[in-house]
Short mmCIF file of C-alpha atoms in Angstrom, two decimals:
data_model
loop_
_atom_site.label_atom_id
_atom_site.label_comp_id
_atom_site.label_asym_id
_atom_site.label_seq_id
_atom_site.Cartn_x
_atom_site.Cartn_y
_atom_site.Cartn_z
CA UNK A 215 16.71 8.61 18.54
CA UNK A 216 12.83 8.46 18.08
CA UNK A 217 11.81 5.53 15.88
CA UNK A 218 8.55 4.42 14.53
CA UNK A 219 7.68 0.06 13.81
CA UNK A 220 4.48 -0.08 11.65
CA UNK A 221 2.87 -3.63 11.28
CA UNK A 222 0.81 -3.80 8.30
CA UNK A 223 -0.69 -6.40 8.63
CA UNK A 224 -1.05 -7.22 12.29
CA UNK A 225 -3.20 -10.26 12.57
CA UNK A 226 -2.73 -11.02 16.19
CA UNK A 227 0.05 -9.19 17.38
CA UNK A 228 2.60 -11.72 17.35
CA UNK A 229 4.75 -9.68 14.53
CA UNK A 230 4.13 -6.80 16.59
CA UNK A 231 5.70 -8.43 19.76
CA UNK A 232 8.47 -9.21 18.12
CA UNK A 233 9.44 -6.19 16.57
CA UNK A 234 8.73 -4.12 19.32
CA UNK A 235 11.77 -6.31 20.72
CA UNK A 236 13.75 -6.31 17.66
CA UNK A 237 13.94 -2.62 17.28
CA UNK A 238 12.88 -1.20 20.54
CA UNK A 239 10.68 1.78 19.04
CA UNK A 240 9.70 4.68 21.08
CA UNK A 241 6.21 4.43 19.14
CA UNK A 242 4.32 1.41 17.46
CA UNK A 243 1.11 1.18 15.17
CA UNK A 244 -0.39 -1.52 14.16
CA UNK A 245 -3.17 -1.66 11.48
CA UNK A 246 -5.56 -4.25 10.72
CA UNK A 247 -8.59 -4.51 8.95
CA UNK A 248 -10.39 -7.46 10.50
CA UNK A 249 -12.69 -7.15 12.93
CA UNK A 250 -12.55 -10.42 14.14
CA UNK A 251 -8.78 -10.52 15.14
CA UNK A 252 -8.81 -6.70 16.57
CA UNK A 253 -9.45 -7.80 20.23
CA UNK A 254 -6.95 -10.89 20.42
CA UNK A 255 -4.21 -7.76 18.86
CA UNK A 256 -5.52 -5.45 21.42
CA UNK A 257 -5.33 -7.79 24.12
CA UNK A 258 -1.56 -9.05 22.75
CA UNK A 259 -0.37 -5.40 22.49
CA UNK A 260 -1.22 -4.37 25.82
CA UNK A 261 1.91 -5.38 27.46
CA UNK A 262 4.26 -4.33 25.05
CA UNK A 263 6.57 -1.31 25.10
CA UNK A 264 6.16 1.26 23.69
CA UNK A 265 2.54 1.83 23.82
CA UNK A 266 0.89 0.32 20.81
CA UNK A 267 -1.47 2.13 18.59
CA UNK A 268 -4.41 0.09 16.80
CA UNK A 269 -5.82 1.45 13.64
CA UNK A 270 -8.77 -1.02 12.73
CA UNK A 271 -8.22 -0.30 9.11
CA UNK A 272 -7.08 -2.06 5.76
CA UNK A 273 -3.32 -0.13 4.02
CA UNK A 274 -4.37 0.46 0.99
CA UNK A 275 -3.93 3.54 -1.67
CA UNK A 276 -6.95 5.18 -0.70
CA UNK A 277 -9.16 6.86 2.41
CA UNK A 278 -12.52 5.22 2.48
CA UNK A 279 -13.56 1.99 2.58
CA UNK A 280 -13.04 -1.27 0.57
CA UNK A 281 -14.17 -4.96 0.29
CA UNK A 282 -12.27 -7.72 2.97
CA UNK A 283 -11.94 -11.16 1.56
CA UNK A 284 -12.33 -13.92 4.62
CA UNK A 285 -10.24 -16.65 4.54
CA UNK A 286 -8.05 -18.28 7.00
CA UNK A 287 -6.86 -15.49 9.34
CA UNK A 288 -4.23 -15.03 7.96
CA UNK A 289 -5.09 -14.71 4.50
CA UNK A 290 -8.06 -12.37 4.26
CA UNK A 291 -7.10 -9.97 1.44
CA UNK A 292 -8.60 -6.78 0.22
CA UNK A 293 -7.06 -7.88 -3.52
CA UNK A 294 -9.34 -10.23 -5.13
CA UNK A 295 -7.77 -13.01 -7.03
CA UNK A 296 -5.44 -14.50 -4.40
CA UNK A 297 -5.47 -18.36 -4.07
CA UNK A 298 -5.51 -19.99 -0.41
CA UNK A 299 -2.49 -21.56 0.14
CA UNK A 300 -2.30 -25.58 0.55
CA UNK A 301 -3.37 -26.69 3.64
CA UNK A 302 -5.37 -23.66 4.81
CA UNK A 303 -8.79 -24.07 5.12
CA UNK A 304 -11.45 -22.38 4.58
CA UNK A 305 -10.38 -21.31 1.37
CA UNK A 306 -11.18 -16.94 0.32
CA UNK A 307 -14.57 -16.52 0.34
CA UNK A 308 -15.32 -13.74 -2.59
CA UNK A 309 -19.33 -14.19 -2.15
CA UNK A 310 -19.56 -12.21 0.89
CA UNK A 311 -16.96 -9.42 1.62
CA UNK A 312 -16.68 -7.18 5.21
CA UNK A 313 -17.06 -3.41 4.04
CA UNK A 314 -13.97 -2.69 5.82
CA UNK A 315 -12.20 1.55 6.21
CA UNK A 316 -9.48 2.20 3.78
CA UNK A 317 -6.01 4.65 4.32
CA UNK A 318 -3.67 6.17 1.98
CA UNK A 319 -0.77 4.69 3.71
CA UNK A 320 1.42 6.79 1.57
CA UNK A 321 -0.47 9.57 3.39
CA UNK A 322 -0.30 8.91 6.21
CA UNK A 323 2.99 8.02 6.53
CA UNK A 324 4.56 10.97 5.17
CA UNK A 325 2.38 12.54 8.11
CA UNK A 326 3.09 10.83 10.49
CA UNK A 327 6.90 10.82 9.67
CA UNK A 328 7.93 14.05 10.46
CA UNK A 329 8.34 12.82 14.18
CA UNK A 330 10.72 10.03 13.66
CA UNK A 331 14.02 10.11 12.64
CA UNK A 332 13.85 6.42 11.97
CA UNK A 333 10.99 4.67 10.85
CA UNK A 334 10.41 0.47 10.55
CA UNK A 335 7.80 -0.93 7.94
CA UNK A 336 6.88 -4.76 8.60
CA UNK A 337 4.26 -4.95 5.62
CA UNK A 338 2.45 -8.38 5.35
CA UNK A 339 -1.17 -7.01 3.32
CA UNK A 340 -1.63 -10.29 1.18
CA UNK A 341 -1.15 -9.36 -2.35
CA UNK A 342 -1.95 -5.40 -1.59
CA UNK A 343 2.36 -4.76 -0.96
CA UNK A 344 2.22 -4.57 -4.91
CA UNK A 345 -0.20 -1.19 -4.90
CA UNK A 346 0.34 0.14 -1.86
CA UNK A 347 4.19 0.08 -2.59
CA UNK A 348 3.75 1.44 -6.14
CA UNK A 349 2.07 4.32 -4.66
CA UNK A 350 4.86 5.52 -1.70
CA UNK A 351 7.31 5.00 -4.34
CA UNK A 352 5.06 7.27 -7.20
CA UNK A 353 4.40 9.53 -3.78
CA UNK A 354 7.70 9.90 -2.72
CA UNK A 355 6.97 7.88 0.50
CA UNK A 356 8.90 5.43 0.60
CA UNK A 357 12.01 7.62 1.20
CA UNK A 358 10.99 8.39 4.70
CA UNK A 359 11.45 4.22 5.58
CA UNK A 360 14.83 3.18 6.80
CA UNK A 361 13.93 -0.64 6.39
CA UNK A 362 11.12 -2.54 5.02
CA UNK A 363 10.55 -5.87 5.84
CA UNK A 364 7.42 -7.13 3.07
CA UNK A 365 6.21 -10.61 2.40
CA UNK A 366 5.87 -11.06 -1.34
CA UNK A 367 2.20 -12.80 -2.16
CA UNK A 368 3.29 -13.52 -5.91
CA UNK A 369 2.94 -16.91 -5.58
CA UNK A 370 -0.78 -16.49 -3.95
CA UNK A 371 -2.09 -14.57 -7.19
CA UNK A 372 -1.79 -16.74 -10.06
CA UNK A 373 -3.18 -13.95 -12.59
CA UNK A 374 -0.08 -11.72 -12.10
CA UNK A 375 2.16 -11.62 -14.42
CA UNK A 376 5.73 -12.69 -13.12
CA UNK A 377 7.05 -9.56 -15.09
CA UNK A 378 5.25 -6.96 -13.12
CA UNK A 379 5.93 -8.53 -9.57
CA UNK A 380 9.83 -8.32 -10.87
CA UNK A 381 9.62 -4.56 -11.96
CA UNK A 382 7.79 -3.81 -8.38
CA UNK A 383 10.33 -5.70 -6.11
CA UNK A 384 13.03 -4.18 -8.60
CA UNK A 385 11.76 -0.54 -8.15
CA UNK A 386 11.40 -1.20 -3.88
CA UNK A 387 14.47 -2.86 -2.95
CA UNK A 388 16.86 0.05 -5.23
CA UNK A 389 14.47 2.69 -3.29
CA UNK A 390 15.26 1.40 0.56
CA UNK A 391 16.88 -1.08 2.00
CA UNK A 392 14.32 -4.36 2.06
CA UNK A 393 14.09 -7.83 3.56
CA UNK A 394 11.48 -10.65 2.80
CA UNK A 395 9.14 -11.42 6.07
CA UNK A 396 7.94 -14.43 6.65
CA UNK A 397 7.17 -14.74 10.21
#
């Protein structure tokens, strides 16, 4: 069976790693949009099986290119309005964004689809899982993923109304089977 693992989100490869081990894909990608972490992933993925793709680019709901908020590593967010979490220092900086490229991820996955007959989502885009989601489910998408694995940054966006996050999560998880991620 040919599979496909995408890691939204990949940071520094250490999602990637394990998934690759999890599920044992015959094809990876791995998108992120910070410059700054793209050699530590490239250097992480290199030993992993399958062969690992790198796509130096923020999933969003749109091809071009789009403002990156620097935080911690692991917070930089192309969604303003997200809070740092306790403890992590230095807080978002919204002053001075990276101009960062863009993809439809809706797009390209239902491209890139038609070679798999199962295809993994790990999704971990700080606060952008709410529209990128809404669009593969308004595109259609979403019913080309066999499991999504998404970690929910409600919590990290205290302008959002609880209602909307509930109608969104509502909407995913009765579209495709879902689990939260918090690696």
């Amino acid at each position: 069976m040919t599979s496909l693992v995408v890691d939204c989100g990949a940071n520094v490869g250490l999602a990637a790693a394990y998934l690759a081990d999890r599920y044992r894909p015959t094809e990876m990608v791995c998108f992120e949009p910070n410059p700054a972490l793209l050699p530590i992933l490239r250097a992480r993925c290199s030993g992993l099986e399958p062969v690992c793709r790198i796509i130096g680019a923020a999933v969003w709901v749109a091809n071009g290119w789009g403002d990156l908020f620097l935080g911690h590593p692991e917070s930089s967010t192309v969604v303003s309005g997200k809070v740092s979490a306790p403890g992590y220092d230095p807080p978002i900086d919204y002053s001075s964004p990276l101009r960062v490229p863009t993809i439809d991820f809706a797009a390209w996955l239902r491209v890139t689809a038609r070679r798999f007959e199962r295809i993994i989502i790990k999704m971990d885009i700080e606060g952008a899982e709410y529209p990128v989601l809404e669009r593969l489910v308004e595109t259609r998408a979403i019913k080309v993923i066999d499991r999504l694995l998404v970690e929910w940054h409600f919590s990290r966006f205290p302008t959002m109304d609880p209602a909307e996050h509930s109608r969104i999560f509502d909407t995913v998880t009765a579209e495709i089977p879902t689990e939260s991620w918090d690696f």
